[in-house]
Coordinates of C-alpha atoms in Angstrom, one line a residue:
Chain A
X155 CA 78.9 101.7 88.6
X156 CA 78.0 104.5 86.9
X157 CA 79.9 106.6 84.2
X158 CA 80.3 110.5 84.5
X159 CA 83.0 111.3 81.8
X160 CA 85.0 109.6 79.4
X161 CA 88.1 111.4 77.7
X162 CA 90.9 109.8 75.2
X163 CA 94.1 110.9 76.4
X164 CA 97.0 111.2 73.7
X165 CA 98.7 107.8 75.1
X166 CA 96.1 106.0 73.6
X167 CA 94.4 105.9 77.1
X168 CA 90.4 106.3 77.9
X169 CA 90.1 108.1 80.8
X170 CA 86.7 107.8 82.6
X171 CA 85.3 109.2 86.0
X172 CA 83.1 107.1 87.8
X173 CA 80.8 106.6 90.9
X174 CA 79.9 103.6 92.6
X175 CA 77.1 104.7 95.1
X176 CA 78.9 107.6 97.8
X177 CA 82.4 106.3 95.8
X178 CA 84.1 108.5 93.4
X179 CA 86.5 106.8 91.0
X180 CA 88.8 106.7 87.8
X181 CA 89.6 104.4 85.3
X182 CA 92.1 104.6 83.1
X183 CA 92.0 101.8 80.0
X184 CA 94.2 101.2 77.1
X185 CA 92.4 102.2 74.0
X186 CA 93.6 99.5 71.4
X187 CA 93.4 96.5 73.9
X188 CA 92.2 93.3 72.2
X189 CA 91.3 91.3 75.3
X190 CA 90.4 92.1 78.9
X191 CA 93.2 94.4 80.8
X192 CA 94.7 93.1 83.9
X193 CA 93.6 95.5 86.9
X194 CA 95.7 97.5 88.9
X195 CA 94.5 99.4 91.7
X196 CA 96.9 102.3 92.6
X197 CA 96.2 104.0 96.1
X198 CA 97.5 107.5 97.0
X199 CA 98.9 107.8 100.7
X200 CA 96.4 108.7 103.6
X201 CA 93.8 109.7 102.0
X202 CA 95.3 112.2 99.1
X203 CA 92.7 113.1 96.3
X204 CA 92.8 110.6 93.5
X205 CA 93.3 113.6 91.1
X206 CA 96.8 114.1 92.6
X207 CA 99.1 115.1 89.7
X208 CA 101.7 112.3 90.8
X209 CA 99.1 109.6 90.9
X210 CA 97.3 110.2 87.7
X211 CA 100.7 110.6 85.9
X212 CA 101.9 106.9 87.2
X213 CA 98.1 105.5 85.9
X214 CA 98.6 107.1 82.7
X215 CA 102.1 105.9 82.2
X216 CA 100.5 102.2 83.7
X217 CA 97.3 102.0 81.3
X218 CA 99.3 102.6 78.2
X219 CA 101.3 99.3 78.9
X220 CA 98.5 97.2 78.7
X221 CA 96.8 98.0 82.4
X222 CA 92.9 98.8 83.6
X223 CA 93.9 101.1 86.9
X224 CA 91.3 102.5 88.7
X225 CA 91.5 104.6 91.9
X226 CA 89.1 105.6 94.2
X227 CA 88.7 108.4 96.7
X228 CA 87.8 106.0 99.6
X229 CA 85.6 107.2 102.7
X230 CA 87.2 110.4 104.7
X231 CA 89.6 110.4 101.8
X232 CA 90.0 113.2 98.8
X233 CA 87.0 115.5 99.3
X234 CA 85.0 113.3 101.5
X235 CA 83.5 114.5 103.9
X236 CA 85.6 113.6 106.9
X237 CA 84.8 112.9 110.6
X238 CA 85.1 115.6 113.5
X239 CA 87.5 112.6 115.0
X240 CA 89.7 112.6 112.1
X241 CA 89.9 116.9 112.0
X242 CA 91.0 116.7 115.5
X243 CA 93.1 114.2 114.9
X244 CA 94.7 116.0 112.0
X245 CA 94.9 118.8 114.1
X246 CA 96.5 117.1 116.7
X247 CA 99.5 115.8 114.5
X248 CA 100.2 119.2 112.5
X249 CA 100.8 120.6 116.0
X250 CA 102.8 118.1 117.1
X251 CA 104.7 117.9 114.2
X252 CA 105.3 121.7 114.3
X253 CA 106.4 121.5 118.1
X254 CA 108.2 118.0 117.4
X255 CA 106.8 116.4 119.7
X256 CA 106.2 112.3 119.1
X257 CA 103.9 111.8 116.2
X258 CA 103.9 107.7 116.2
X259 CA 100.1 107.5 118.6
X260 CA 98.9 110.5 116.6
X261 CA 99.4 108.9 113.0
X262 CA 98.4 105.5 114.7
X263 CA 94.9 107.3 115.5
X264 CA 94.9 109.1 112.4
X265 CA 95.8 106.4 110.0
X266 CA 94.5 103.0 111.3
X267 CA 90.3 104.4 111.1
X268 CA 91.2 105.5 107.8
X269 CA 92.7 102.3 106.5
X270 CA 89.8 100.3 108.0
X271 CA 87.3 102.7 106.8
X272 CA 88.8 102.6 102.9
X273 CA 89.0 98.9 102.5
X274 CA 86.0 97.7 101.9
X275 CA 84.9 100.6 99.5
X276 CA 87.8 99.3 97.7
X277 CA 86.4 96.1 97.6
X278 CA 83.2 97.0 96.5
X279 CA 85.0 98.7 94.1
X280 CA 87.1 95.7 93.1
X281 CA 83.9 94.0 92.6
X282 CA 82.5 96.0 90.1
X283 CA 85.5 96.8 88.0
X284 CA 85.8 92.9 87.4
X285 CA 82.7 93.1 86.3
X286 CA 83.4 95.5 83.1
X287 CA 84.3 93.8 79.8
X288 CA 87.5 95.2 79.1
X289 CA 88.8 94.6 82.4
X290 CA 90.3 90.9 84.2
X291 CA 91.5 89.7 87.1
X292 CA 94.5 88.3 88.4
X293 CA 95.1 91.8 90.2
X294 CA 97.6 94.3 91.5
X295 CA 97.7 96.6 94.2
X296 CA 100.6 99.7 93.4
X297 CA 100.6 102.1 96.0
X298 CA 101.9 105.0 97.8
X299 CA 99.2 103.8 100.9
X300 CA 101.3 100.8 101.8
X301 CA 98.9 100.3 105.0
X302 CA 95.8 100.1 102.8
X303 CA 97.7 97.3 100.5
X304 CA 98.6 95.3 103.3
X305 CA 95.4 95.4 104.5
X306 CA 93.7 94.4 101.3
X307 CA 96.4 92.1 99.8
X308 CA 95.7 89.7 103.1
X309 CA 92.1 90.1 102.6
X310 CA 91.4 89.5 99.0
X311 CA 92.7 86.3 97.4
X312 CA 92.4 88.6 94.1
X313 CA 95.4 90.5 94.4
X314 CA 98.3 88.6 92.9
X315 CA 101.0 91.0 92.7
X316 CA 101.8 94.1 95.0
X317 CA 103.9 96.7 95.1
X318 CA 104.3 99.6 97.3
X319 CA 106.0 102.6 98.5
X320 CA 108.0 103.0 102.0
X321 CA 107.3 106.3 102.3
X322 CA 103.7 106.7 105.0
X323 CA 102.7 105.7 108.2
X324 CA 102.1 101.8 108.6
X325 CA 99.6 101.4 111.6
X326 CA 100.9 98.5 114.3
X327 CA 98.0 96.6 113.0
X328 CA 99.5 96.5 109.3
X329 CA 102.8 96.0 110.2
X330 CA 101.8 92.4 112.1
X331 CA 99.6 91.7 109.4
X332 CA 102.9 92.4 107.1
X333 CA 103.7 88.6 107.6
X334 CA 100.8 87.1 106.3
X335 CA 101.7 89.0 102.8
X336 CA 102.3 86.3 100.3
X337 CA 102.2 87.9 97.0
X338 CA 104.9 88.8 95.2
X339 CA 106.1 92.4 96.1
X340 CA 107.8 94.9 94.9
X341 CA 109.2 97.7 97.8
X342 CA 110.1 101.0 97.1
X343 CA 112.1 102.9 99.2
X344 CA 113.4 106.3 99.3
X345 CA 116.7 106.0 101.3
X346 CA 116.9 109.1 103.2
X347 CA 113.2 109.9 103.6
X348 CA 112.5 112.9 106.0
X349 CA 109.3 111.8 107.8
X350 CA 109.7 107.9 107.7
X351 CA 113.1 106.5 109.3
X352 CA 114.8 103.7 107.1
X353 CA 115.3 101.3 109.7
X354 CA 111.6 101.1 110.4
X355 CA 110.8 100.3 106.4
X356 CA 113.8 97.8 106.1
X357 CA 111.8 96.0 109.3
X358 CA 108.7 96.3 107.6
X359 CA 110.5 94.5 104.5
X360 CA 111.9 91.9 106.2
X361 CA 108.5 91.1 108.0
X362 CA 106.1 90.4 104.5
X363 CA 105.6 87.0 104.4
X364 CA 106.3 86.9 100.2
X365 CA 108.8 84.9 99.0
X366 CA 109.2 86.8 96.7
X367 CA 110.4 90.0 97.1
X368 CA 112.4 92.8 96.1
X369 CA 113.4 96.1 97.4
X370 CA 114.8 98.8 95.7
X371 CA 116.1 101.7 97.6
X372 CA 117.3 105.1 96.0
X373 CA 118.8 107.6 97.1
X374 CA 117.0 111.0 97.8
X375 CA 114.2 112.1 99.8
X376 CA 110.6 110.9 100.2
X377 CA 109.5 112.6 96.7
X378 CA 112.5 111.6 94.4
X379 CA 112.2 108.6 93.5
X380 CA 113.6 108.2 89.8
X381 CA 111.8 107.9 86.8
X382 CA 113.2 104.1 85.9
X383 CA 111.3 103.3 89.1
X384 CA 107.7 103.5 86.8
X385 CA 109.3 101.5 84.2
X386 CA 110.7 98.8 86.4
X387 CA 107.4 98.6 88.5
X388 CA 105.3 98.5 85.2
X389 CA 107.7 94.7 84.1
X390 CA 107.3 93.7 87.8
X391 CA 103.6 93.9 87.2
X392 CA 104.0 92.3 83.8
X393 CA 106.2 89.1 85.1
X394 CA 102.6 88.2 87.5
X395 CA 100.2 89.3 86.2
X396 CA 100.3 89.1 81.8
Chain B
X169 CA 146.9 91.5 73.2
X170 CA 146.8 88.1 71.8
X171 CA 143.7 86.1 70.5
X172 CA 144.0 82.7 71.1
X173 CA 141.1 81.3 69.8
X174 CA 136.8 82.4 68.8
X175 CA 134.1 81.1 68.9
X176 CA 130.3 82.0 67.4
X177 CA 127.9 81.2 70.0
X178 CA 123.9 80.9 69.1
X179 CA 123.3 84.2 70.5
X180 CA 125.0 85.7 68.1
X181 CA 128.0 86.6 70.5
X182 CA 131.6 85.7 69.4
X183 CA 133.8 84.7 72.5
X184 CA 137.4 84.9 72.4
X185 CA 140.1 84.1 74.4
X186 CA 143.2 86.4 75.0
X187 CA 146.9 86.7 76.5
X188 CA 148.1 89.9 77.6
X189 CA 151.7 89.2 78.5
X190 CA 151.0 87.2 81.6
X191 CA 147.0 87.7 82.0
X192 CA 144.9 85.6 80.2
X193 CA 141.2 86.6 79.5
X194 CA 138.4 86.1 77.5
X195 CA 136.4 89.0 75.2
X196 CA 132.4 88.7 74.5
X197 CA 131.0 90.8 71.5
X198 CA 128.0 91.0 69.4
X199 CA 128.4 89.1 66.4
X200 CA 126.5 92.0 64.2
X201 CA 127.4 95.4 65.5
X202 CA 127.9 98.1 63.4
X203 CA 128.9 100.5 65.5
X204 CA 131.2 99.6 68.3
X205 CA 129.9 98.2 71.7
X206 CA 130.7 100.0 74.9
X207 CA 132.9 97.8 77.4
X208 CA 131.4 96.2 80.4
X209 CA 134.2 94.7 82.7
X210 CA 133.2 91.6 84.7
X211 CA 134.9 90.6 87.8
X212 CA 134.1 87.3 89.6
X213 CA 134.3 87.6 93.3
X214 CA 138.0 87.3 95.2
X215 CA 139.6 85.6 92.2
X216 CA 137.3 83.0 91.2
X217 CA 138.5 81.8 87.6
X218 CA 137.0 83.5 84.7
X219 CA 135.2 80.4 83.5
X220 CA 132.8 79.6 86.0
X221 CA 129.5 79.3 84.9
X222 CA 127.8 82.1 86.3
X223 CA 130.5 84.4 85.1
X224 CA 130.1 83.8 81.8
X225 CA 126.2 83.2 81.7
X226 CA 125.9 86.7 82.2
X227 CA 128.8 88.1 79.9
X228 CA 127.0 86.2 77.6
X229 CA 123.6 88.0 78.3
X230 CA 125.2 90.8 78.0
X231 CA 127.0 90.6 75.2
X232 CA 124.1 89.8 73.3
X233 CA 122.4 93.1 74.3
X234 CA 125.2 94.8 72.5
X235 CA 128.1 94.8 74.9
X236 CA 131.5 94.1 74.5
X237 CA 132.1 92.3 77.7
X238 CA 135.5 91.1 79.3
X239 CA 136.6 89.2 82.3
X240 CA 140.9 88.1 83.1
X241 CA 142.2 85.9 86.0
X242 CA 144.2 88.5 87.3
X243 CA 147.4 88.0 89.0
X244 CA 146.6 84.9 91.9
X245 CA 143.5 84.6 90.6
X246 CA 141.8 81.6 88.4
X247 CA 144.6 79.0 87.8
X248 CA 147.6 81.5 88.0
X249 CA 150.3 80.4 90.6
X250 CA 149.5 82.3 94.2
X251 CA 152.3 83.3 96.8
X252 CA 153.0 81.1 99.7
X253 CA 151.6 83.7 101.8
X254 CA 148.1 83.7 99.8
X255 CA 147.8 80.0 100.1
X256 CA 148.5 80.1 104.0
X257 CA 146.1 83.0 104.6
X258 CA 143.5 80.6 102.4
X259 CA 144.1 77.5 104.6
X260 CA 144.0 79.9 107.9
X261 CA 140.7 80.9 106.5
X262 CA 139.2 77.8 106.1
X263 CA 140.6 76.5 109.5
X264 CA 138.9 79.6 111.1
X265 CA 135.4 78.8 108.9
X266 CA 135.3 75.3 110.4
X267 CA 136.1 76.3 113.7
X268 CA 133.3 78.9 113.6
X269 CA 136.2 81.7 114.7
X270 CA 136.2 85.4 113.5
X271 CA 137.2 85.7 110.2
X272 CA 137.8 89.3 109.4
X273 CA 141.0 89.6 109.6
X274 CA 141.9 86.2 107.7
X275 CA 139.7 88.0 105.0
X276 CA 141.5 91.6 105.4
X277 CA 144.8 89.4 105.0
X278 CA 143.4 87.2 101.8
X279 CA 141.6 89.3 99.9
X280 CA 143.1 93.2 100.6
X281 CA 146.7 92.1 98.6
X282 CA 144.6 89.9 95.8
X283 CA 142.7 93.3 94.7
X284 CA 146.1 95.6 95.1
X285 CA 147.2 92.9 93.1
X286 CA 144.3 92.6 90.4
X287 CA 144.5 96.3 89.8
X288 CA 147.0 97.1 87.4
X289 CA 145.9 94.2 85.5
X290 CA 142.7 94.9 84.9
X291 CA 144.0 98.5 84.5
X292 CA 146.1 97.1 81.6
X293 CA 143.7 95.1 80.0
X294 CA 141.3 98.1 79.7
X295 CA 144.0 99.9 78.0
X296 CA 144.2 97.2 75.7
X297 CA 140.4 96.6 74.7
X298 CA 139.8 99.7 74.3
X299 CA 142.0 100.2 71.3
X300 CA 140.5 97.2 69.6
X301 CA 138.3 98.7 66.7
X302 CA 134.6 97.0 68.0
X303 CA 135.0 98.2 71.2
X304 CA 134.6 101.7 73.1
X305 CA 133.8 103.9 75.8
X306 CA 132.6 104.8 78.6
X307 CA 132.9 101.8 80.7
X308 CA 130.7 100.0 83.2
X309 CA 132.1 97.4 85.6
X310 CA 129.6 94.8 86.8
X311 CA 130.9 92.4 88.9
X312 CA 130.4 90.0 92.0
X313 CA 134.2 91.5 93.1
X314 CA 132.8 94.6 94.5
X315 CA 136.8 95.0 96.1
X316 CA 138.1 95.4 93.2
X317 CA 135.1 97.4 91.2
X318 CA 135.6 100.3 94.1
X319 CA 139.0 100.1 93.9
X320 CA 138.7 100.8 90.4
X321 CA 135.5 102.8 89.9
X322 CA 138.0 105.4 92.0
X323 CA 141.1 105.0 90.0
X324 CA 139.6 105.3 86.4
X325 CA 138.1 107.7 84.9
X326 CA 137.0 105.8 82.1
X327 CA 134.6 104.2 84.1
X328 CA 131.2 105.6 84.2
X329 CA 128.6 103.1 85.7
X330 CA 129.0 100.5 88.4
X331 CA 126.8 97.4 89.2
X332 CA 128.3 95.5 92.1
X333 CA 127.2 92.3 94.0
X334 CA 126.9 92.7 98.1
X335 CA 127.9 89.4 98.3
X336 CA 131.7 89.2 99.3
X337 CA 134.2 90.6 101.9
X338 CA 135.1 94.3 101.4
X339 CA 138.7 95.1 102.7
X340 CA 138.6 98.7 105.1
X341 CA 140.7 100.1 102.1
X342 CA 137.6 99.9 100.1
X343 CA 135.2 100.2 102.7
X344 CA 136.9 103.4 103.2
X345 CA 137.1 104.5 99.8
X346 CA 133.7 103.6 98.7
X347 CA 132.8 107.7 100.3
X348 CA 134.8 108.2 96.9
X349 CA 132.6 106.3 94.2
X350 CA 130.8 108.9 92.5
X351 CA 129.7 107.3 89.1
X352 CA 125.8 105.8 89.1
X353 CA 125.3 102.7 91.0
X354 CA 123.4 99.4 90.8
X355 CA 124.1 97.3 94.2
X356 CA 122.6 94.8 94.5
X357 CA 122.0 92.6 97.7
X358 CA 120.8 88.9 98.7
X359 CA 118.6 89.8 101.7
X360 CA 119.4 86.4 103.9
X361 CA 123.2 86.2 102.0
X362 CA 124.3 83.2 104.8
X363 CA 128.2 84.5 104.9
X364 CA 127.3 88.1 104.2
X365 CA 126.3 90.4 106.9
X366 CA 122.9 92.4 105.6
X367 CA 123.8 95.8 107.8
X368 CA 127.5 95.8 106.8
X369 CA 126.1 95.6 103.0
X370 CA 123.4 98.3 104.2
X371 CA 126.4 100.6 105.3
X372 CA 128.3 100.3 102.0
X373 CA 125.4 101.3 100.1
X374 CA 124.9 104.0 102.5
X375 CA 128.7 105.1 102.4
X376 CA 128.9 105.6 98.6
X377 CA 129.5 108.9 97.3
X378 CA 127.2 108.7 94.3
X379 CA 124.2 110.9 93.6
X380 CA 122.4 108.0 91.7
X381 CA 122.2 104.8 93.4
X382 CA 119.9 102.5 93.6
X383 CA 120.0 98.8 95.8
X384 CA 117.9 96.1 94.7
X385 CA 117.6 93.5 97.6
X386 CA 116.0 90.0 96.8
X387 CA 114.8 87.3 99.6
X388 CA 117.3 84.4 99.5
X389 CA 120.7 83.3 100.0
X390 CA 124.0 83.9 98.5
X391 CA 123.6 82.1 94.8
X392 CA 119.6 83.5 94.7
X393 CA 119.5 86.3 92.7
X394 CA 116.6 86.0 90.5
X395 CA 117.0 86.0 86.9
X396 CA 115.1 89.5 86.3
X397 CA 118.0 91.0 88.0
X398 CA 120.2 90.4 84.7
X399 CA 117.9 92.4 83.2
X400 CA 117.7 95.5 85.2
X401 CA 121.2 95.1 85.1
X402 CA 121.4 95.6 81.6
X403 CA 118.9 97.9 81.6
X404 CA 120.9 99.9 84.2
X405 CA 123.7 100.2 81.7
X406 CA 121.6 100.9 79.0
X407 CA 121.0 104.2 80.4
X408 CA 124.7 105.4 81.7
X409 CA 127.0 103.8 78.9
X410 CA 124.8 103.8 75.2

C-alpha cells in the first residue's frame, strides 16, 4: 500500500489517497485517535467513483466519530478501465430503460461480473488496511452497493457489523446468499424509490440470516434519505464494533 | 388536577400520581429542570393499566432525558369499571382467540368505543398539564395505543410529533384517518409481531399523511423491541419538540 496524498480536513480528519497495486483508494482517519480505529469500509453503488460527493461526505462525517473508512474504486469501477462486455452491457440497459422495456437480465448481466470482479480487490484491500497502525479490526461494511456487502459479509469472517442501503440492483446470486448474512444489520430503505420496487427490498430484508436486524424506511425517493439516517448509522456502528 | 402523592426516583425523575375528577394518572418530570420540559403523552395499548412495567420503564427514560411525561387510565381502561357490553365483547374475543376464529370484528367492537371513549380524557388531561408551571409545549405522543395516538395526533393541534407502536389492532376509523396524520412520525414495527399482521402495519405506515416518517422494523415478536429503540425514540423527539 502506497501513499499518494495526505490532507487534514477541518473535522479533525486525515485524508489520504492511496494505491494498492492497479487499486486506487481513500482513507479517511481521525486525527486525535489514541488507539487503533475500527474499520469501515463504505462502497458506492455499481461501481460510482469513490470521489462521489455523497460518499466522501458520509466518510468524513464517519471518521470524525472515531472510524478508519477506506474506499476503493474496485476493478471496472470509478475510472477503471472497463470491459467491452460491461459497455455493451451498459448500453444495453440505458436503451432499455429509455424504451422501458424489462431491465431485471440486463442489471443481472451488468451487475453480478461487477460484484464478483470487486470483491476480492476489496479483500486485498482489507488485508492491507489491517495492517496500518492506526487502524483495527472487528469491521464494518456501510454501503450504498448492497450486492457487494452481501457478497463480502458471507465471505470474510472480519466483518462484524453491516449496514446497507435498499436502493441498487441485488443480483439473484446475492439475494440467495442474503440468508447466510449473520451480522448484525442495519437496512436502509427509501420507501418510494423510483428504480427499485419496495416489495422486492422488504423480501430481501426478510431473507438476511441476522438476527439482528433493523430496517428503517423513510419516506422520499431513492436520494432523500434524511440526515438523522448518518447519525443513527454512525451509533449502530458504535453498539458492534467500539 | 389533584396530586396525590411524589416520589424522587434515582434518576432524578419525580413521579406523581394525579386525579382529574374521575381519571387518575401519573406525571414524570426531571427533578432539575430549569426551564420547563415539553410533554410527552404515553398511551399503553387498548387500555392496559398505566402501571405496567413497560409503561413506566420508558416514561421513566424519558423523563430523565428532560421530558415531562404522562400516562391516565382512561375511561374502561386500567382498573376503572367497563360497561357490560365491553366485558362481553372481551370474553367474545377471547372465545374467538381460542377457537382460532376471525377476530376482526370482535376487535372493531372492543377497541373502536374504548378510544372514542379515551379521547376526551386524554384531551382533558392535556389541558390540565399543560397549565402546570414545569411543563410545556409542543407535544409528542408516544405510545403502544397507536388507536388512540391517530385519533388524537388528528384532533389536536398541540401535538407535534408522533411515535407509535405497530403492535395492536387499528379500528377502520383510524385506519381511515391515519391519510390525516400530518405531524413527523416514528413507527415502529416488530417484524415477526405473532398477533400482528406485518403488511396491514406496512399499509398504515404507507397510508400516513406525513412528509417525515420514518419505520424502524426489528426481527422478533411482539414484546422484542430492542432497547436501542428507546433511544431513537428520544432522540426522535429531541429533534421535533426541544
Amino acid at each position: 500500500m502506497r501513499f499518494t496524498s495526505e490532507q487534514r480536513l477541518d473535522e479533525g480528519v486525515v485524508e489520504r489517497e492511496f494505491t494498492l497495486g492497479e487499486i486506487p483508494g481513500t482513507l479517511w482517519t481521525p486525527e486525535s485517535a489514541a488507539d487503533p480505529a475500527p474499520l469501515i469500509l463504505m462502497a458506492h453503488n455499481n461501481g460510482l467513483p469513490k470521489a462521489d460527493p455523497r460518499l466522501v461526505a458520509r466518510a468524513r462525517y464517519t471518521a470524525a466519530r472515531g472510524y478508519a473508512v477506506a474506499t476503493i474504486d474496485a476493478a471496472g469501477c470509478g475510472d477503471r478501465p472497463r470491459s467491452a462486455a460491461h459497455e455493451q452491457a451498459r448500453a444495453d440497459l440505458r436503451r432499455a430503460m429509455q424504451a422501458g422495456e424489462p431491465v431485471d437480465e440486463l442489471f443481472e448481466s451488468l451487475i453480478g461480473p461487477l460484484v464478483e470482479n470487486a470483491v476480492p480487490e476489496w479483500r486485498t484491500t482489507l488485508d492491507a488496511l489491517l495492517e496500518l497502525p492506526g487502524v483495527r479490526g472487528p469491521v464494518g461494511y456501510s454501503g450504498g452497493w448492497t450486492a457487494l456487502g452481501i457478497r463480502l459479509a458471507v465471505a470474510e469472517p472480519r466483518i462484524a457489523a453491516a449496514g446497507f442501503f435498499a436502493g441498487g440492483y441485488v443480483p439473484r446470486a446475492q439475494r440467495e446468499e442474503a440468508r447466510q448474512v449473520t451480522v448484525p444489520l442495519l437496512f436502509l430503505l427509501q420507501w418510494d424509490d423510483e428504480g427499485n420496487p419496495r416489495q422486492r427490498a422488504l423480501d430481501l430484508f426478510d431473507a438476511f440470516g441476522s438476527k439482528e436486524k433493523t430496517l428503517h424506511a423513510n419516506l422520499g425517493g431513492h436520494t432523500g434519505t434524511p440526515w438523522f439516517e448518518l447519525e443513527d448509522g454512525t451509533r449502530f456502528f458504535d453498539r458492534h464494533l467500539k
